[in-house]
Amino acid sequence: MQKSYTKTYKSNPKFLPEIEDYVFDIVKQTKISNEKLNNLEMATAEAAANCMLHGNKNDKKKNVEVNIFIETDKIIVKFKDEGKGFKIKNVPDPTQPENILKTSGRGLHIMKSLLDDLKYNFTPSGTEVILTVKF
């Protein structure tokens, strides 16, 4: 049986702690381990901030939609902004020597290392980042 939760926030950094609390309060009721819960918390913070900063370009008139799906063996958290998306291949790999000092690309790399799966869905109405953690 799947449970789902949806909430929409204005694209304003002041709502970042509220988004994190929203996800955390729902997810901590599952059988997720503390380690995976902490990883999901960090990835949630990064994904929500990316939606506001990079996706919505700090436009406070735009929204970030948060969808949480609790399944029998995993948790899926989707963040959708109203941005035009990006080319994943254009994001520098922060582990390569020539990119070590660059500030871009680290968040995606960190999220990938914290999650069981990280996907992007580029649509005409915005970009979805999909975080998956298995139990």
mmCIF file of N, CA and C in Angstrom:
data_model
loop_
_atom_site.group_PDB
_atom_site.id
_atom_site.type_symbol
_atom_site.label_atom_id
_atom_site.label_comp_id
_atom_site.label_asym_id
_atom_site.label_seq_id
_atom_site.Cartn_x
_atom_site.Cartn_y
_atom_site.Cartn_z
ATOM 1 N N MET A 1 0.833 -1.188 0.000
ATOM 2 C CA MET A 1 0.000 0.000 0.000
ATOM 3 C C MET A 1 0.871 1.242 0.000
ATOM 4 N N GLN A 2 0.527 2.169 -0.832
ATOM 5 C CA GLN A 2 1.303 3.396 -0.935
ATOM 6 C C GLN A 2 0.544 4.543 -0.275
ATOM 7 N N LYS A 3 1.269 5.347 0.467
ATOM 8 C CA LYS A 3 0.716 6.576 1.024
ATOM 9 C C LYS A 3 1.408 7.728 0.318
ATOM 10 N N SER A 4 0.664 8.795 0.069
ATOM 11 C CA SER A 4 1.288 9.944 -0.577
ATOM 12 C C SER A 4 0.867 11.234 0.124
ATOM 13 N N TYR A 5 1.774 12.180 0.072
ATOM 14 C CA TYR A 5 1.583 13.478 0.707
ATOM 15 C C TYR A 5 2.082 14.541 -0.266
ATOM 16 N N THR A 6 1.362 15.652 -0.350
ATOM 17 C CA THR A 6 1.762 16.736 -1.246
ATOM 18 C C THR A 6 1.584 18.069 -0.550
ATOM 19 N N LYS A 7 2.554 18.935 -0.741
ATOM 20 C CA LYS A 7 2.468 20.294 -0.202
ATOM 21 C C LYS A 7 3.242 21.214 -1.135
ATOM 22 N N THR A 8 2.737 22.427 -1.311
ATOM 23 C CA THR A 8 3.382 23.402 -2.184
ATOM 24 C C THR A 8 3.844 24.590 -1.351
ATOM 25 N N TYR A 9 5.059 25.028 -1.647
ATOM 26 C CA TYR A 9 5.667 26.157 -0.940
ATOM 27 C C TYR A 9 6.040 27.252 -1.933
ATOM 28 N N LYS A 10 5.972 28.490 -1.482
ATOM 29 C CA LYS A 10 6.505 29.591 -2.275
ATOM 30 C C LYS A 10 8.025 29.428 -2.335
ATOM 31 N N SER A 11 8.585 29.841 -3.436
ATOM 32 C CA SER A 11 10.023 29.694 -3.655
ATOM 33 C C SER A 11 10.771 30.801 -2.913
ATOM 34 N N ASN A 12 10.819 30.638 -1.609
ATOM 35 C CA ASN A 12 11.466 31.614 -0.736
ATOM 36 C C ASN A 12 12.331 30.840 0.262
ATOM 37 N N PRO A 13 13.626 31.163 0.332
ATOM 38 C CA PRO A 13 14.525 30.412 1.225
ATOM 39 C C PRO A 13 14.067 30.347 2.679
ATOM 40 N N LYS A 14 13.231 31.283 3.107
ATOM 41 C CA LYS A 14 12.758 31.234 4.498
ATOM 42 C C LYS A 14 11.912 29.978 4.762
ATOM 43 N N PHE A 15 11.400 29.346 3.686
ATOM 44 C CA PHE A 15 10.591 28.138 3.838
ATOM 45 C C PHE A 15 11.419 26.849 3.850
ATOM 46 N N LEU A 16 12.724 26.943 3.616
ATOM 47 C CA LEU A 16 13.560 25.734 3.582
ATOM 48 C C LEU A 16 13.465 24.910 4.869
ATOM 49 N N PRO A 17 13.575 25.529 6.051
ATOM 50 C CA PRO A 17 13.446 24.711 7.275
ATOM 51 C C PRO A 17 12.067 24.053 7.391
ATOM 52 N N GLU A 18 11.030 24.739 6.943
ATOM 53 C CA GLU A 18 9.676 24.187 6.992
ATOM 54 C C GLU A 18 9.546 22.978 6.058
ATOM 55 N N ILE A 19 10.148 23.066 4.868
ATOM 56 C CA ILE A 19 10.136 21.945 3.923
ATOM 57 C C ILE A 19 10.856 20.749 4.534
ATOM 58 N N GLU A 20 12.015 20.993 5.114
ATOM 59 C CA GLU A 20 12.779 19.907 5.737
ATOM 60 C C GLU A 20 11.983 19.256 6.863
ATOM 61 N N ASP A 21 11.336 20.073 7.701
ATOM 62 C CA ASP A 21 10.531 19.539 8.795
ATOM 63 C C ASP A 21 9.351 18.721 8.270
ATOM 64 N N TYR A 22 8.712 19.211 7.203
ATOM 65 C CA TYR A 22 7.574 18.519 6.606
ATOM 66 C C TYR A 22 7.984 17.107 6.162
ATOM 67 N N VAL A 23 9.072 17.028 5.414
ATOM 68 C CA VAL A 23 9.552 15.726 4.932
ATOM 69 C C VAL A 23 9.969 14.851 6.113
ATOM 70 N N PHE A 24 10.743 15.411 7.032
ATOM 71 C CA PHE A 24 11.256 14.663 8.176
ATOM 72 C C PHE A 24 10.114 14.102 9.035
ATOM 73 N N ASP A 25 9.091 14.931 9.304
ATOM 74 C CA ASP A 25 7.984 14.493 10.165
ATOM 75 C C ASP A 25 7.230 13.313 9.572
ATOM 76 N N ILE A 26 7.094 13.284 8.245
ATOM 77 C CA ILE A 26 6.397 12.164 7.599
ATOM 78 C C ILE A 26 7.295 10.929 7.553
ATOM 79 N N VAL A 27 8.525 11.112 7.112
ATOM 80 C CA VAL A 27 9.434 9.990 6.889
ATOM 81 C C VAL A 27 9.840 9.303 8.189
ATOM 82 N N LYS A 28 9.987 10.044 9.270
ATOM 83 C CA LYS A 28 10.441 9.425 10.525
ATOM 84 C C LYS A 28 9.404 8.466 11.111
ATOM 85 N N GLN A 29 8.179 8.473 10.578
ATOM 86 C CA GLN A 29 7.134 7.544 11.040
ATOM 87 C C GLN A 29 7.261 6.165 10.370
ATOM 88 N N THR A 30 8.198 6.033 9.449
ATOM 89 C CA THR A 30 8.386 4.769 8.736
ATOM 90 C C THR A 30 9.459 3.937 9.440
ATOM 91 N N LYS A 31 9.813 2.822 8.818
ATOM 92 C CA LYS A 31 10.835 1.943 9.394
ATOM 93 C C LYS A 31 12.235 2.258 8.863
ATOM 94 N N ILE A 32 12.441 3.483 8.406
ATOM 95 C CA ILE A 32 13.737 3.894 7.876
ATOM 96 C C ILE A 32 14.790 3.922 8.995
ATOM 97 N N SER A 33 16.001 3.528 8.663
ATOM 98 C CA SER A 33 17.083 3.550 9.657
ATOM 99 C C SER A 33 17.507 4.996 9.914
ATOM 100 N N ASN A 34 18.145 5.222 11.047
ATOM 101 C CA ASN A 34 18.615 6.575 11.379
ATOM 102 C C ASN A 34 19.617 7.088 10.352
ATOM 103 N N GLU A 35 20.485 6.206 9.877
ATOM 104 C CA GLU A 35 21.487 6.618 8.894
ATOM 105 C C GLU A 35 20.813 7.086 7.600
ATOM 106 N N LYS A 36 19.862 6.306 7.116
ATOM 107 C CA LYS A 36 19.170 6.679 5.874
ATOM 108 C C LYS A 36 18.298 7.912 6.085
ATOM 109 N N LEU A 37 17.731 8.057 7.270
ATOM 110 C CA LEU A 37 16.937 9.238 7.588
ATOM 111 C C LEU A 37 17.814 10.492 7.529
ATOM 112 N N ASN A 38 18.999 10.406 8.126
ATOM 113 C CA ASN A 38 19.931 11.542 8.091
ATOM 114 C C ASN A 38 20.360 11.859 6.663
ATOM 115 N N ASN A 39 20.624 10.824 5.872
ATOM 116 C CA ASN A 39 21.007 11.027 4.474
ATOM 117 C C ASN A 39 19.883 11.710 3.695
ATOM 118 N N LEU A 40 18.658 11.246 3.913
ATOM 119 C CA LEU A 40 17.519 11.834 3.220
ATOM 120 C C LEU A 40 17.310 13.283 3.648
ATOM 121 N N GLU A 41 17.539 13.564 4.918
ATOM 122 C CA GLU A 41 17.435 14.950 5.411
ATOM 123 C C GLU A 41 18.403 15.872 4.681
ATOM 124 N N MET A 42 19.649 15.433 4.548
ATOM 125 C CA MET A 42 20.650 16.260 3.854
ATOM 126 C C MET A 42 20.306 16.428 2.384
ATOM 127 N N ALA A 43 19.873 15.352 1.746
ATOM 128 C CA ALA A 43 19.512 15.416 0.338
ATOM 129 C C ALA A 43 18.279 16.297 0.127
ATOM 130 N N THR A 44 17.332 16.239 1.063
ATOM 131 C CA THR A 44 16.139 17.078 1.000
ATOM 132 C C THR A 44 16.513 18.551 1.054
ATOM 133 N N ALA A 45 17.397 18.903 1.961
ATOM 134 C CA ALA A 45 17.837 20.296 2.086
ATOM 135 C C ALA A 45 18.477 20.778 0.786
ATOM 136 N N GLU A 46 19.308 19.958 0.206
ATOM 137 C CA GLU A 46 20.001 20.314 -1.038
ATOM 138 C C GLU A 46 19.015 20.432 -2.200
ATOM 139 N N ALA A 47 18.123 19.463 -2.329
ATOM 140 C CA ALA A 47 17.165 19.473 -3.439
ATOM 141 C C ALA A 47 16.228 20.671 -3.357
ATOM 142 N N ALA A 48 15.711 20.957 -2.178
ATOM 143 C CA ALA A 48 14.791 22.092 -2.013
ATOM 144 C C ALA A 48 15.498 23.412 -2.328
ATOM 145 N N ALA A 49 16.713 23.558 -1.836
ATOM 146 C CA ALA A 49 17.484 24.786 -2.102
ATOM 147 C C ALA A 49 17.788 24.920 -3.590
ATOM 148 N N ASN A 50 18.145 23.810 -4.256
ATOM 149 C CA ASN A 50 18.417 23.843 -5.694
ATOM 150 C C ASN A 50 17.180 24.273 -6.487
ATOM 151 N N CYS A 51 16.006 23.779 -6.084
ATOM 152 C CA CYS A 51 14.769 24.161 -6.774
ATOM 153 C C CYS A 51 14.550 25.674 -6.706
ATOM 154 N N MET A 52 14.784 26.230 -5.543
ATOM 155 C CA MET A 52 14.562 27.672 -5.377
ATOM 156 C C MET A 52 15.628 28.503 -6.083
ATOM 157 N N LEU A 53 16.882 28.146 -5.868
ATOM 158 C CA LEU A 53 17.996 28.938 -6.389
ATOM 159 C C LEU A 53 18.208 28.735 -7.881
ATOM 160 N N HIS A 54 18.386 27.497 -8.293
ATOM 161 C CA HIS A 54 18.726 27.216 -9.694
ATOM 162 C C HIS A 54 17.485 27.062 -10.578
ATOM 163 N N GLY A 55 16.481 26.365 -10.074
ATOM 164 C CA GLY A 55 15.280 26.131 -10.868
ATOM 165 C C GLY A 55 14.432 27.376 -11.022
ATOM 166 N N ASN A 56 14.026 27.940 -9.893
ATOM 167 C CA ASN A 56 13.140 29.109 -9.913
ATOM 168 C C ASN A 56 13.877 30.437 -9.920
ATOM 169 N N LYS A 57 15.201 30.387 -9.939
ATOM 170 C CA LYS A 57 16.042 31.602 -10.028
ATOM 171 C C LYS A 57 15.674 32.641 -8.972
ATOM 172 N N ASN A 58 15.383 32.176 -7.757
ATOM 173 C CA ASN A 58 15.031 33.043 -6.626
ATOM 174 C C ASN A 58 13.790 33.896 -6.871
ATOM 175 N N ASP A 59 12.908 33.455 -7.776
ATOM 176 C CA ASP A 59 11.658 34.168 -8.054
ATOM 177 C C ASP A 59 10.628 33.735 -7.018
ATOM 178 N N LYS A 60 10.311 34.636 -6.093
ATOM 179 C CA LYS A 60 9.408 34.305 -4.988
ATOM 180 C C LYS A 60 7.959 34.134 -5.439
ATOM 181 N N LYS A 61 7.662 34.450 -6.689
ATOM 182 C CA LYS A 61 6.306 34.225 -7.222
ATOM 183 C C LYS A 61 6.132 32.776 -7.677
ATOM 184 N N LYS A 62 7.236 32.068 -7.839
ATOM 185 C CA LYS A 62 7.180 30.670 -8.284
ATOM 186 C C LYS A 62 7.061 29.745 -7.075
ATOM 187 N N ASN A 63 6.709 28.502 -7.350
ATOM 188 C CA ASN A 63 6.473 27.519 -6.288
ATOM 189 C C ASN A 63 7.408 26.326 -6.385
ATOM 190 N N VAL A 64 7.523 25.637 -5.264
ATOM 191 C CA VAL A 64 8.187 24.342 -5.192
ATOM 192 C C VAL A 64 7.162 23.370 -4.620
ATOM 193 N N GLU A 65 6.868 22.332 -5.399
ATOM 194 C CA GLU A 65 5.924 21.316 -4.947
ATOM 195 C C GLU A 65 6.702 20.140 -4.382
ATOM 196 N N VAL A 66 6.278 19.659 -3.221
ATOM 197 C CA VAL A 66 6.929 18.528 -2.558
ATOM 198 C C VAL A 66 5.931 17.368 -2.503
ATOM 199 N N ASN A 67 6.325 16.240 -3.065
ATOM 200 C CA ASN A 67 5.506 15.023 -3.035
ATOM 201 C C ASN A 67 6.296 13.930 -2.338
ATOM 202 N N ILE A 68 5.651 13.283 -1.383
ATOM 203 C CA ILE A 68 6.287 12.182 -0.656
ATOM 204 C C ILE A 68 5.437 10.930 -0.877
ATOM 205 N N PHE A 69 6.110 9.858 -1.274
ATOM 206 C CA PHE A 69 5.437 8.582 -1.490
ATOM 207 C C PHE A 69 6.086 7.548 -0.573
ATOM 208 N N ILE A 70 5.287 6.951 0.297
ATOM 209 C CA ILE A 70 5.776 5.906 1.188
ATOM 210 C C ILE A 70 5.291 4.578 0.608
ATOM 211 N N GLU A 71 6.223 3.751 0.176
ATOM 212 C CA GLU A 71 5.884 2.438 -0.372
ATOM 213 C C GLU A 71 6.372 1.368 0.597
ATOM 214 N N THR A 72 6.090 0.128 0.309
ATOM 215 C CA THR A 72 6.445 -0.950 1.241
ATOM 216 C C THR A 72 7.953 -1.097 1.420
ATOM 217 N N ASP A 73 8.727 -0.787 0.392
ATOM 218 C CA ASP A 73 10.170 -0.997 0.476
ATOM 219 C C ASP A 73 11.013 0.258 0.256
ATOM 220 N N LYS A 74 10.357 1.418 0.063
ATOM 221 C CA LYS A 74 11.126 2.627 -0.197
ATOM 222 C C LYS A 74 10.306 3.887 0.044
ATOM 223 N N ILE A 75 11.038 4.982 0.098
ATOM 224 C CA ILE A 75 10.459 6.320 0.211
ATOM 225 C C ILE A 75 10.920 7.096 -1.017
ATOM 226 N N ILE A 76 9.987 7.765 -1.665
ATOM 227 C CA ILE A 76 10.318 8.615 -2.802
ATOM 228 C C ILE A 76 9.885 10.036 -2.461
ATOM 229 N N VAL A 77 10.805 10.973 -2.588
ATOM 230 C CA VAL A 77 10.491 12.377 -2.362
ATOM 231 C C VAL A 77 10.774 13.114 -3.662
ATOM 232 N N LYS A 78 9.740 13.790 -4.182
ATOM 233 C CA LYS A 78 9.884 14.541 -5.429
ATOM 234 C C LYS A 78 9.753 16.026 -5.136
ATOM 235 N N PHE A 79 10.661 16.765 -5.703
ATOM 236 C CA PHE A 79 10.600 18.223 -5.632
ATOM 237 C C PHE A 79 10.411 18.720 -7.055
ATOM 238 N N LYS A 80 9.430 19.582 -7.265
ATOM 239 C CA LYS A 80 9.221 20.122 -8.608
ATOM 240 C C LYS A 80 9.260 21.641 -8.552
ATOM 241 N N ASP A 81 10.144 22.216 -9.359
ATOM 242 C CA ASP A 81 10.212 23.671 -9.471
ATOM 243 C C ASP A 81 9.511 24.097 -10.758
ATOM 244 N N GLU A 82 9.554 25.382 -11.047
ATOM 245 C CA GLU A 82 8.934 25.914 -12.259
ATOM 246 C C GLU A 82 9.990 26.405 -13.243
ATOM 247 N N GLY A 83 11.182 25.832 -13.132
ATOM 248 C CA GLY A 83 12.302 26.256 -13.970
ATOM 249 C C GLY A 83 12.366 25.533 -15.299
ATOM 250 N N LYS A 84 13.323 25.950 -16.100
ATOM 251 C CA LYS A 84 13.489 25.412 -17.448
ATOM 252 C C LYS A 84 14.388 24.168 -17.490
ATOM 253 N N GLY A 85 14.947 23.776 -16.358
ATOM 254 C CA GLY A 85 15.784 22.587 -16.322
ATOM 255 C C GLY A 85 17.242 22.887 -16.618
ATOM 256 N N PHE A 86 18.025 21.842 -16.736
ATOM 257 C CA PHE A 86 19.466 21.964 -16.985
ATOM 258 C C PHE A 86 19.944 20.704 -17.672
ATOM 259 N N LYS A 87 21.114 20.783 -18.215
ATOM 260 C CA LYS A 87 21.732 19.620 -18.865
ATOM 261 C C LYS A 87 22.671 18.968 -17.854
ATOM 262 N N ILE A 88 22.347 17.760 -17.448
ATOM 263 C CA ILE A 88 23.157 17.062 -16.449
ATOM 264 C C ILE A 88 24.610 16.949 -16.913
ATOM 265 N N LYS A 89 24.816 16.696 -18.202
ATOM 266 C CA LYS A 89 26.180 16.542 -18.718
ATOM 267 C C LYS A 89 26.996 17.829 -18.620
ATOM 268 N N ASN A 90 26.312 18.980 -18.438
ATOM 269 C CA ASN A 90 27.021 20.250 -18.314
ATOM 270 C C ASN A 90 27.423 20.578 -16.871
ATOM 271 N N VAL A 91 26.983 19.763 -15.927
ATOM 272 C CA VAL A 91 27.350 19.975 -14.524
ATOM 273 C C VAL A 91 28.714 19.345 -14.300
ATOM 274 N N PRO A 92 29.705 20.152 -13.877
ATOM 275 C CA PRO A 92 31.049 19.602 -13.707
ATOM 276 C C PRO A 92 31.128 18.544 -12.606
ATOM 277 N N ASP A 93 31.881 17.494 -12.850
ATOM 278 C CA ASP A 93 32.093 16.433 -11.868
ATOM 279 C C ASP A 93 33.064 16.966 -10.808
ATOM 280 N N PRO A 94 32.591 17.173 -9.567
ATOM 281 C CA PRO A 94 33.450 17.773 -8.540
ATOM 282 C C PRO A 94 34.597 16.878 -8.080
ATOM 283 N N THR A 95 34.605 15.611 -8.519
ATOM 284 C CA THR A 95 35.694 14.716 -8.120
ATOM 285 C C THR A 95 36.879 14.785 -9.082
ATOM 286 N N GLN A 96 36.691 15.434 -10.218
ATOM 287 C CA GLN A 96 37.779 15.572 -11.189
ATOM 288 C C GLN A 96 38.718 16.703 -10.748
ATOM 289 N N PRO A 97 40.019 16.507 -10.890
ATOM 290 C CA PRO A 97 40.991 17.499 -10.411
ATOM 291 C C PRO A 97 40.720 18.926 -10.910
ATOM 292 N N GLU A 98 40.300 19.065 -12.162
ATOM 293 C CA GLU A 98 40.080 20.411 -12.699
ATOM 294 C C GLU A 98 38.834 21.086 -12.112
ATOM 295 N N ASN A 99 38.014 20.321 -11.393
ATOM 296 C CA ASN A 99 36.781 20.882 -10.832
ATOM 297 C C ASN A 99 36.789 20.973 -9.307
ATOM 298 N N ILE A 100 37.856 20.557 -8.681
ATOM 299 C CA ILE A 100 37.910 20.496 -7.213
ATOM 300 C C ILE A 100 37.542 21.833 -6.560
ATOM 301 N N LEU A 101 37.978 22.923 -7.122
ATOM 302 C CA LEU A 101 37.730 24.231 -6.512
ATOM 303 C C LEU A 101 36.450 24.907 -7.002
ATOM 304 N N LYS A 102 35.766 24.303 -7.958
ATOM 305 C CA LYS A 102 34.510 24.875 -8.453
ATOM 306 C C LYS A 102 33.404 24.654 -7.432
ATOM 307 N N THR A 103 32.508 25.626 -7.363
ATOM 308 C CA THR A 103 31.422 25.507 -6.384
ATOM 309 C C THR A 103 30.204 24.785 -6.941
ATOM 310 N N SER A 104 30.064 24.693 -8.256
ATOM 311 C CA SER A 104 28.878 24.030 -8.807
ATOM 312 C C SER A 104 29.120 22.532 -8.974
ATOM 313 N N GLY A 105 28.045 21.778 -8.864
ATOM 314 C CA GLY A 105 28.117 20.339 -9.067
ATOM 315 C C GLY A 105 28.253 19.528 -7.792
ATOM 316 N N ARG A 106 28.669 20.150 -6.719
ATOM 317 C CA ARG A 106 28.863 19.405 -5.471
ATOM 318 C C ARG A 106 27.563 18.851 -4.894
ATOM 319 N N GLY A 107 26.505 19.660 -4.935
ATOM 320 C CA GLY A 107 25.231 19.238 -4.359
ATOM 321 C C GLY A 107 24.680 17.991 -5.015
ATOM 322 N N LEU A 108 24.733 17.949 -6.344
ATOM 323 C CA LEU A 108 24.235 16.774 -7.067
ATOM 324 C C LEU A 108 25.065 15.544 -6.707
ATOM 325 N N HIS A 109 26.370 15.736 -6.635
ATOM 326 C CA HIS A 109 27.272 14.638 -6.291
ATOM 327 C C HIS A 109 26.988 14.134 -4.867
ATOM 328 N N ILE A 110 26.794 15.048 -3.950
ATOM 329 C CA ILE A 110 26.512 14.678 -2.560
ATOM 330 C C ILE A 110 25.185 13.930 -2.476
ATOM 331 N N MET A 111 24.148 14.451 -3.141
ATOM 332 C CA MET A 111 22.845 13.781 -3.101
ATOM 333 C C MET A 111 22.946 12.360 -3.663
ATOM 334 N N LYS A 112 23.653 12.213 -4.773
ATOM 335 C CA LYS A 112 23.825 10.888 -5.388
ATOM 336 C C LYS A 112 24.463 9.902 -4.413
ATOM 337 N N SER A 113 25.437 10.390 -3.644
ATOM 338 C CA SER A 113 26.147 9.506 -2.716
ATOM 339 C C SER A 113 25.317 9.167 -1.471
ATOM 340 N N LEU A 114 24.296 9.973 -1.171
ATOM 341 C CA LEU A 114 23.484 9.766 0.022
ATOM 342 C C LEU A 114 22.251 8.896 -0.223
ATOM 343 N N LEU A 115 21.837 8.798 -1.479
ATOM 344 C CA LEU A 115 20.567 8.159 -1.813
ATOM 345 C C LEU A 115 20.753 6.829 -2.524
ATOM 346 N N ASP A 116 19.694 6.032 -2.544
ATOM 347 C CA ASP A 116 19.707 4.799 -3.331
ATOM 348 C C ASP A 116 19.490 5.103 -4.803
ATOM 349 N N ASP A 117 18.785 6.211 -5.092
ATOM 350 C CA ASP A 117 18.578 6.611 -6.479
ATOM 351 C C ASP A 117 18.271 8.104 -6.533
ATOM 352 N N LEU A 118 18.746 8.745 -7.587
ATOM 353 C CA LEU A 118 18.501 10.163 -7.829
ATOM 354 C C LEU A 118 18.210 10.319 -9.310
ATOM 355 N N LYS A 119 17.023 10.845 -9.620
ATOM 356 C CA LYS A 119 16.625 11.023 -11.015
ATOM 357 C C LYS A 119 16.084 12.425 -11.220
ATOM 358 N N TYR A 120 16.060 12.811 -12.489
ATOM 359 C CA TYR A 120 15.485 14.101 -12.875
ATOM 360 C C TYR A 120 14.453 13.860 -13.953
ATOM 361 N N ASN A 121 13.389 14.623 -13.898
ATOM 362 C CA ASN A 121 12.355 14.574 -14.911
ATOM 363 C C ASN A 121 12.142 16.009 -15.389
ATOM 364 N N PHE A 122 12.475 16.266 -16.644
ATOM 365 C CA PHE A 122 12.367 17.604 -17.204
ATOM 366 C C PHE A 122 11.059 17.707 -17.975
ATOM 367 N N THR A 123 10.180 18.607 -17.541
ATOM 368 C CA THR A 123 8.871 18.771 -18.172
ATOM 369 C C THR A 123 8.715 20.220 -18.627
ATOM 370 N N PRO A 124 7.740 20.484 -19.475
ATOM 371 C CA PRO A 124 7.500 21.870 -19.903
ATOM 372 C C PRO A 124 7.111 22.801 -18.743
ATOM 373 N N SER A 125 6.542 22.243 -17.686
ATOM 374 C CA SER A 125 6.108 23.078 -16.558
ATOM 375 C C SER A 125 7.137 23.162 -15.434
ATOM 376 N N GLY A 126 8.277 22.496 -15.559
ATOM 377 C CA GLY A 126 9.305 22.563 -14.525
ATOM 378 C C GLY A 126 10.130 21.293 -14.449
ATOM 379 N N THR A 127 11.052 21.300 -13.517
ATOM 380 C CA THR A 127 11.963 20.170 -13.330
ATOM 381 C C THR A 127 11.627 19.459 -12.032
ATOM 382 N N GLU A 128 11.576 18.135 -12.103
ATOM 383 C CA GLU A 128 11.400 17.314 -10.911
ATOM 384 C C GLU A 128 12.727 16.668 -10.564
ATOM 385 N N VAL A 129 13.065 16.719 -9.296
ATOM 386 C CA VAL A 129 14.192 15.921 -8.798
ATOM 387 C C VAL A 129 13.569 14.855 -7.905
ATOM 388 N N ILE A 130 13.964 13.604 -8.140
ATOM 389 C CA ILE A 130 13.309 12.475 -7.487
ATOM 390 C C ILE A 130 14.333 11.735 -6.628
ATOM 391 N N LEU A 131 14.127 11.780 -5.316
ATOM 392 C CA LEU A 131 15.025 11.162 -4.345
ATOM 393 C C LEU A 131 14.409 9.847 -3.881
ATOM 394 N N THR A 132 15.191 8.776 -3.909
ATOM 395 C CA THR A 132 14.669 7.478 -3.459
ATOM 396 C C THR A 132 15.600 6.886 -2.415
ATOM 397 N N VAL A 133 14.991 6.425 -1.332
ATOM 398 C CA VAL A 133 15.707 5.723 -0.267
ATOM 399 C C VAL A 133 14.953 4.422 -0.011
ATOM 400 N N LYS A 134 15.684 3.320 -0.027
ATOM 401 C CA LYS A 134 15.074 2.015 0.250
ATOM 402 C C LYS A 134 15.204 1.714 1.731
ATOM 403 N N PHE A 135 14.272 0.911 2.221
ATOM 404 C CA PHE A 135 14.316 0.497 3.638
ATOM 405 C C PHE A 135 15.354 -0.579 3.821
#
